Coordinates of C-alpha atoms in Angstrom, one line a residue:
M1 CA 24.0 -40.4 -0.6
A2 CA 26.5 -37.6 0.1
S3 CA 28.1 -38.1 -3.3
F4 CA 24.7 -37.4 -4.9
F5 CA 24.5 -34.0 -3.4
C6 CA 27.9 -33.2 -4.8
S7 CA 27.2 -34.6 -8.2
A8 CA 26.4 -32.9 -11.5
K9 CA 22.9 -34.6 -11.4
F10 CA 22.1 -32.8 -8.2
F11 CA 23.1 -29.4 -9.5
L12 CA 21.1 -30.1 -12.7
L13 CA 18.1 -31.0 -10.6
I14 CA 18.4 -27.7 -8.7
F15 CA 18.7 -25.8 -11.9
L16 CA 15.5 -27.4 -13.3
I17 CA 13.5 -26.7 -10.2
S18 CA 14.6 -23.1 -10.1
A19 CA 13.9 -22.7 -13.8
I20 CA 10.2 -23.6 -13.4
P21 CA 9.2 -20.4 -11.4
I22 CA 11.5 -18.3 -13.7
A23 CA 9.7 -19.7 -16.7
I24 CA 6.3 -18.9 -15.2
I25 CA 7.5 -15.3 -14.4
L26 CA 8.8 -14.8 -17.9
R27 CA 5.5 -16.0 -19.4
L28 CA 3.5 -13.7 -17.1
E29 CA 5.8 -10.8 -17.9
I30 CA 5.5 -11.1 -21.7
A31 CA 1.7 -11.6 -21.6
K32 CA -0.2 -8.8 -23.2
P33 CA -2.0 -6.7 -20.5
T34 CA -5.8 -6.4 -20.8
T35 CA -5.9 -2.8 -19.4
H36 CA -3.7 0.3 -19.6
V37 CA -0.4 0.1 -17.8
Y38 CA 2.0 3.0 -16.8
E39 CA 5.5 1.6 -17.0
Y40 CA 8.5 3.4 -15.5
H41 CA 12.1 2.9 -14.8
G42 CA 13.4 3.2 -11.2
N43 CA 16.7 2.4 -9.4
G44 CA 15.2 0.2 -6.7
W45 CA 13.5 -3.2 -6.7
M46 CA 10.5 -2.5 -4.5
R47 CA 7.9 0.3 -4.5
E48 CA 5.4 -0.1 -1.7
C49 CA 2.8 2.6 -2.5
S50 CA 1.9 5.0 -5.3
K51 CA -0.6 7.8 -5.5
W52 CA -1.7 10.1 -8.3
D53 CA -1.0 13.8 -7.7
D54 CA -3.4 15.4 -10.1
L55 CA -2.3 19.0 -9.5
N56 CA 1.3 18.2 -10.6
R57 CA 0.5 15.5 -13.1
R58 CA 2.7 12.9 -11.5
F59 CA 2.6 9.6 -9.6
L60 CA 4.3 9.7 -6.2
V61 CA 5.9 6.5 -5.0
S62 CA 7.4 5.2 -1.8
F63 CA 10.7 3.3 -1.8
F64 CA 10.9 0.1 0.3
D65 CA 14.6 1.0 0.9
G66 CA 13.5 4.5 2.1
G67 CA 12.5 7.6 0.4
I68 CA 9.9 9.2 -2.0
G69 CA 10.1 9.6 -5.8
E70 CA 8.0 11.0 -8.5
I71 CA 7.0 9.8 -12.0
P72 CA 6.0 12.8 -14.1
V73 CA 3.4 12.1 -16.8
P74 CA 3.7 14.6 -19.7
N75 CA 0.7 16.2 -21.4
D76 CA 1.6 14.5 -24.6
Y77 CA 2.0 11.0 -23.0
S78 CA 1.1 8.1 -25.3
P79 CA 0.5 4.5 -24.1
G80 CA 3.6 2.4 -24.3
T81 CA 5.9 5.2 -23.3
I82 CA 8.3 4.1 -20.5
L83 CA 8.4 6.9 -17.9
E84 CA 11.3 7.8 -15.6
E85 CA 11.3 8.0 -11.8
F86 CA 13.1 10.9 -10.0
P87 CA 14.0 10.8 -6.3
L88 CA 12.5 13.6 -4.1
V89 CA 13.3 12.5 -0.5
K90 CA 16.1 10.4 1.0
D91 CA 16.5 11.0 4.7
F92 CA 19.8 9.6 6.0
D93 CA 18.6 9.7 9.6
L94 CA 16.0 7.2 8.7
A95 CA 18.4 4.8 6.9
G96 CA 17.5 1.2 7.5
N97 CA 13.8 1.8 7.6
A98 CA 11.3 1.3 4.7
S99 CA 9.0 4.0 3.4
L100 CA 5.5 2.4 3.3
G101 CA 2.0 3.8 3.0
F102 CA 1.5 7.5 2.5
A103 CA -1.4 10.0 2.0
I104 CA -1.6 13.3 0.3
D105 CA -3.0 16.0 2.5
R106 CA -4.1 18.4 -0.2
M107 CA -5.6 21.0 2.1
R108 CA -2.2 21.6 3.8
N109 CA 0.0 20.9 0.7
R110 CA 1.8 18.0 2.4
L111 CA 2.5 14.3 2.2
L112 CA 2.2 12.1 5.2
L113 CA 4.6 9.1 5.1
V114 CA 4.9 6.0 7.3
V115 CA 8.4 4.7 7.9
A116 CA 9.1 1.4 9.7
D117 CA 11.8 -1.2 10.6
V118 CA 10.2 -4.0 8.6
L119 CA 12.3 -6.9 9.7
G120 CA 12.9 -6.1 13.4
N121 CA 9.6 -4.3 14.1
R122 CA 11.5 -2.1 16.6
Y123 CA 10.9 1.3 15.1
G124 CA 7.9 3.1 13.6
A125 CA 7.2 6.7 12.7
V126 CA 5.2 9.1 10.5
A127 CA 6.8 12.0 8.7
A128 CA 5.3 15.0 6.9
Y129 CA 6.8 16.7 3.9
D130 CA 5.9 19.9 2.0
L131 CA 4.6 18.9 -1.4
T132 CA 6.4 21.8 -3.1
T133 CA 9.8 22.1 -1.4
W134 CA 9.9 18.5 0.0
K135 CA 11.2 19.9 3.3
R136 CA 10.4 17.6 6.2
L137 CA 8.0 19.4 8.5
F138 CA 8.1 16.9 11.3
L139 CA 8.8 13.4 12.3
T140 CA 6.7 11.7 15.0
Q141 CA 8.0 8.5 16.5
L142 CA 5.3 5.9 17.2
S143 CA 7.3 3.0 18.5
G144 CA 10.9 2.3 19.5
P145 CA 13.2 -0.4 20.9
G146 CA 11.6 -0.2 24.4
D147 CA 8.1 -0.7 23.2
E148 CA 6.1 -3.8 22.1
K149 CA 7.0 -4.9 18.6
S150 CA 4.9 -3.2 16.0
F151 CA 4.8 -2.5 12.2
A152 CA 3.6 0.9 11.2
D153 CA 2.1 0.4 7.8
D154 CA -0.5 2.9 6.4
V155 CA -1.9 6.3 7.0
A156 CA -5.0 8.4 6.5
V157 CA -5.8 12.0 7.3
D158 CA -9.1 13.4 8.5
A159 CA -10.8 16.8 7.7
E160 CA -9.2 18.5 10.6
G161 CA -5.7 17.4 9.6
N162 CA -5.3 14.7 12.3
F163 CA -3.9 11.5 10.9
Y164 CA -4.1 7.8 11.7
V165 CA -1.5 5.1 11.3
T166 CA -2.2 1.3 11.3
D167 CA 0.0 -1.2 13.2
A168 CA -0.1 -4.4 11.1
K169 CA 1.6 -6.4 13.8
G170 CA -0.1 -5.1 17.0
S171 CA -3.4 -4.4 15.3
K172 CA -3.9 -0.9 16.7
I173 CA -4.2 2.6 15.3
W174 CA -2.0 5.5 16.4
K175 CA -3.7 9.0 16.2
V176 CA -1.4 12.0 15.6
G177 CA -2.5 15.7 15.7
V178 CA -2.3 18.1 12.8
D179 CA 1.1 19.5 13.8
G180 CA 2.7 16.1 14.5
E181 CA 1.9 15.7 18.2
F182 CA 1.2 12.2 19.3
L183 CA -2.4 11.9 20.7
Y184 CA -3.4 8.4 21.7
V185 CA -3.9 4.8 20.5
I186 CA -7.2 3.3 19.3
R187 CA -7.7 -0.3 20.3
S188 CA -10.6 -2.7 20.1
P189 CA -11.3 -6.5 20.6
L190 CA -12.6 -6.4 17.0
F191 CA -9.1 -5.7 15.8
T192 CA -7.9 -9.1 17.0
P193 CA -9.5 -12.3 15.6
K194 CA -9.8 -15.4 17.9
E195 CA -7.6 -17.5 15.6
W196 CA -3.9 -16.8 16.3
Y197 CA -2.9 -17.3 12.7
K198 CA -5.3 -14.6 11.5
S199 CA -3.2 -12.1 13.5
L200 CA 0.1 -12.7 11.6
V201 CA -0.7 -9.6 9.6
G202 CA -3.4 -7.4 11.2
L203 CA -4.7 -3.9 10.4
N204 CA -3.4 -2.7 7.1
G205 CA -4.9 -0.2 4.6
L206 CA -7.2 2.5 5.8
V207 CA -9.1 5.6 4.4
Y208 CA -10.9 8.5 5.9
H209 CA -14.5 8.7 4.7
P210 CA -16.0 12.2 4.1
N211 CA -18.9 11.3 6.4
G212 CA -16.4 11.4 9.4
Y213 CA -15.2 7.8 10.0
L214 CA -12.3 5.5 9.1
L215 CA -12.5 2.3 7.1
V216 CA -9.7 -0.2 7.8
V217 CA -9.0 -3.7 6.5
H218 CA -7.5 -6.5 8.5
T219 CA -5.3 -8.5 6.1
F220 CA -5.4 -12.1 7.3
S221 CA -9.0 -12.2 8.6
G222 CA -10.3 -10.2 5.7
N223 CA -12.5 -8.1 8.0
L224 CA -13.5 -4.6 7.1
L225 CA -14.0 -2.3 10.1
K226 CA -15.6 1.1 10.5
I227 CA -14.3 3.5 13.2
E228 CA -16.7 6.3 14.2
L229 CA -14.4 9.1 15.1
G230 CA -17.2 11.4 16.3
K231 CA -18.6 8.7 18.6
G232 CA -15.7 7.9 20.9
D233 CA -13.8 5.9 18.2
E234 CA -16.5 3.2 18.3
V235 CA -15.5 0.2 16.2
K236 CA -18.0 -1.8 14.1
L237 CA -17.5 -4.8 11.9
V238 CA -18.8 -4.2 8.3
N239 CA -20.8 -7.1 7.1
I240 CA -19.4 -8.0 3.7
V241 CA -21.6 -10.0 1.3
E242 CA -19.5 -12.3 -0.8
G243 CA -16.6 -11.6 1.6
P244 CA -14.3 -11.7 3.4
L245 CA -11.5 -9.4 2.0
R246 CA -8.6 -11.7 2.9
F247 CA -5.1 -10.5 1.9
G248 CA -6.5 -6.9 1.5
D249 CA -3.7 -4.3 1.5
G250 CA -4.1 -0.7 0.6
L251 CA -7.5 1.0 0.4
E252 CA -8.8 3.9 -1.8
L253 CA -12.2 5.4 -2.1
L254 CA -13.5 5.6 -5.6
S255 CA -16.6 7.4 -4.4
P256 CA -18.4 7.7 -1.0
T257 CA -20.2 4.4 -1.8
K258 CA -17.3 2.5 -3.5
L259 CA -14.1 1.3 -2.0
V260 CA -11.1 -0.3 -3.8
V261 CA -9.3 -3.0 -1.8
A262 CA -5.9 -3.6 -3.3
G263 CA -4.7 -7.2 -3.2
N264 CA -4.3 -10.4 -5.1
P265 CA -7.0 -10.2 -6.4
S266 CA -8.0 -6.6 -5.9
R267 CA -11.7 -6.0 -5.1
L268 CA -14.3 -3.3 -5.6
V269 CA -16.7 -3.1 -2.7
E270 CA -19.9 -1.1 -2.6
S271 CA -22.2 0.0 0.2
N272 CA -25.6 1.7 0.1
D273 CA -26.1 2.1 3.9
D274 CA -23.1 4.3 4.9
W275 CA -20.8 1.2 5.3
E276 CA -22.8 -0.7 7.8
T277 CA -22.9 -3.5 5.2
A278 CA -21.2 -3.9 1.8
T279 CA -21.0 -6.1 -1.2
I280 CA -18.0 -7.2 -3.4
V281 CA -19.2 -6.1 -6.8
G282 CA -16.0 -6.7 -8.8
K283 CA -12.6 -8.4 -8.8
F284 CA -9.4 -7.7 -10.8
Q285 CA -6.2 -9.7 -11.0
G286 CA -3.2 -7.8 -12.4
P287 CA 0.3 -9.2 -12.9
M288 CA 0.3 -11.4 -9.8
H289 CA 4.0 -12.1 -9.9
R290 CA 4.6 -8.4 -9.2
I291 CA 2.1 -8.4 -6.2
T292 CA -0.4 -5.6 -5.8
T293 CA 0.0 -3.4 -2.7
A294 CA -1.9 -0.1 -3.1
A295 CA -4.5 1.7 -5.2
T296 CA -5.0 5.2 -6.5
V297 CA -7.5 7.0 -8.7
K298 CA -6.5 9.0 -11.8
D299 CA -9.2 10.7 -13.9
G300 CA -11.9 8.5 -12.4
R301 CA -10.0 5.3 -13.1
V302 CA -8.4 3.0 -10.6
Y303 CA -4.7 2.2 -10.9
L304 CA -2.9 -0.4 -8.8
N305 CA 0.7 -0.2 -7.5
H306 CA 2.8 -3.4 -7.7
I307 CA 5.6 -3.8 -5.3
F308 CA 8.2 -5.6 -7.5
G309 CA 10.2 -4.2 -10.4
L310 CA 12.0 -6.4 -12.9
G311 CA 15.1 -5.8 -15.1
Y312 CA 18.7 -4.8 -14.8
P313 CA 20.4 -2.3 -14.3
K314 CA 17.2 -0.2 -14.4
K315 CA 14.1 -1.9 -12.9
K316 CA 10.9 -1.6 -14.8
H317 CA 7.9 -1.0 -12.5
V318 CA 4.2 -1.0 -13.5
I319 CA 1.1 0.9 -12.3
V320 CA -1.9 -1.1 -13.8
E321 CA -5.4 0.1 -14.5
A322 CA -8.0 -2.1 -12.8
D323 CA -11.1 -3.2 -14.7
F324 CA -13.8 -4.4 -12.3
S325 CA -16.5 -4.8 -14.9
S326 CA -15.6 -8.3 -16.0

């Protein structure tokens, strides 16, 4: 038996097995997209989140190996053009941590970015950067080596400039004040499903609704939760018709009554009763081998960030328009 594992037949078998997923990826990669795709070249393999900055006509992206970049979209852009990514932020004092979800705080001309130790779950923080100078305004540590393990993941900002960060491992939400001061932690029994395996990945994407509350998705259970900020942070479970929203990742409001849940597939959810109940009204599956992680809205259309880039030496990344009508 040992001689088999050292034989040419064994190595041929390994090659054939590994060639199957490679062949599938190649087939998916050359397939003609059904919607518009922004393609861009970057120097890294993984891009966790992207948001459209309409005032500056650019996509902003977070680097899984740490940092923020921009992809300018020229006025004379034509479909099929491969755009270029340019680094904006690379903090050496945060080396070893990933840059994950972020939110644009337009009223205060800043970007709020979550950084975390993805593998060890021993450090989490949120940073604020000026959108013009890219100077770091503050860095607020949320967890450290002496705390329970956590995974800071996504962020949303309210009308007063306070912001909220999800803990995907501990299923809680940190609240931070407008100037970066840590305030308190929001916890609820509804954040933790009874089944242990549904807590492997907990609270993930979240958004602030203009009516004064948060919507947050729990990835493995698929629950959507509403947090009433003006009512003592009361937590309610949103009843999802045709749900649940399992493997939901980033969230983005398309309108006050429509919510995009990025994932594989991504879903469009609609509510007509201020998010007491909701219905899945559309689904979209982009290039699943690249894995959808976040959503943004550009010119009234939904675009989905995909975490993996392909190619060498430059990696080609894609931001794919979602069509929920089919």
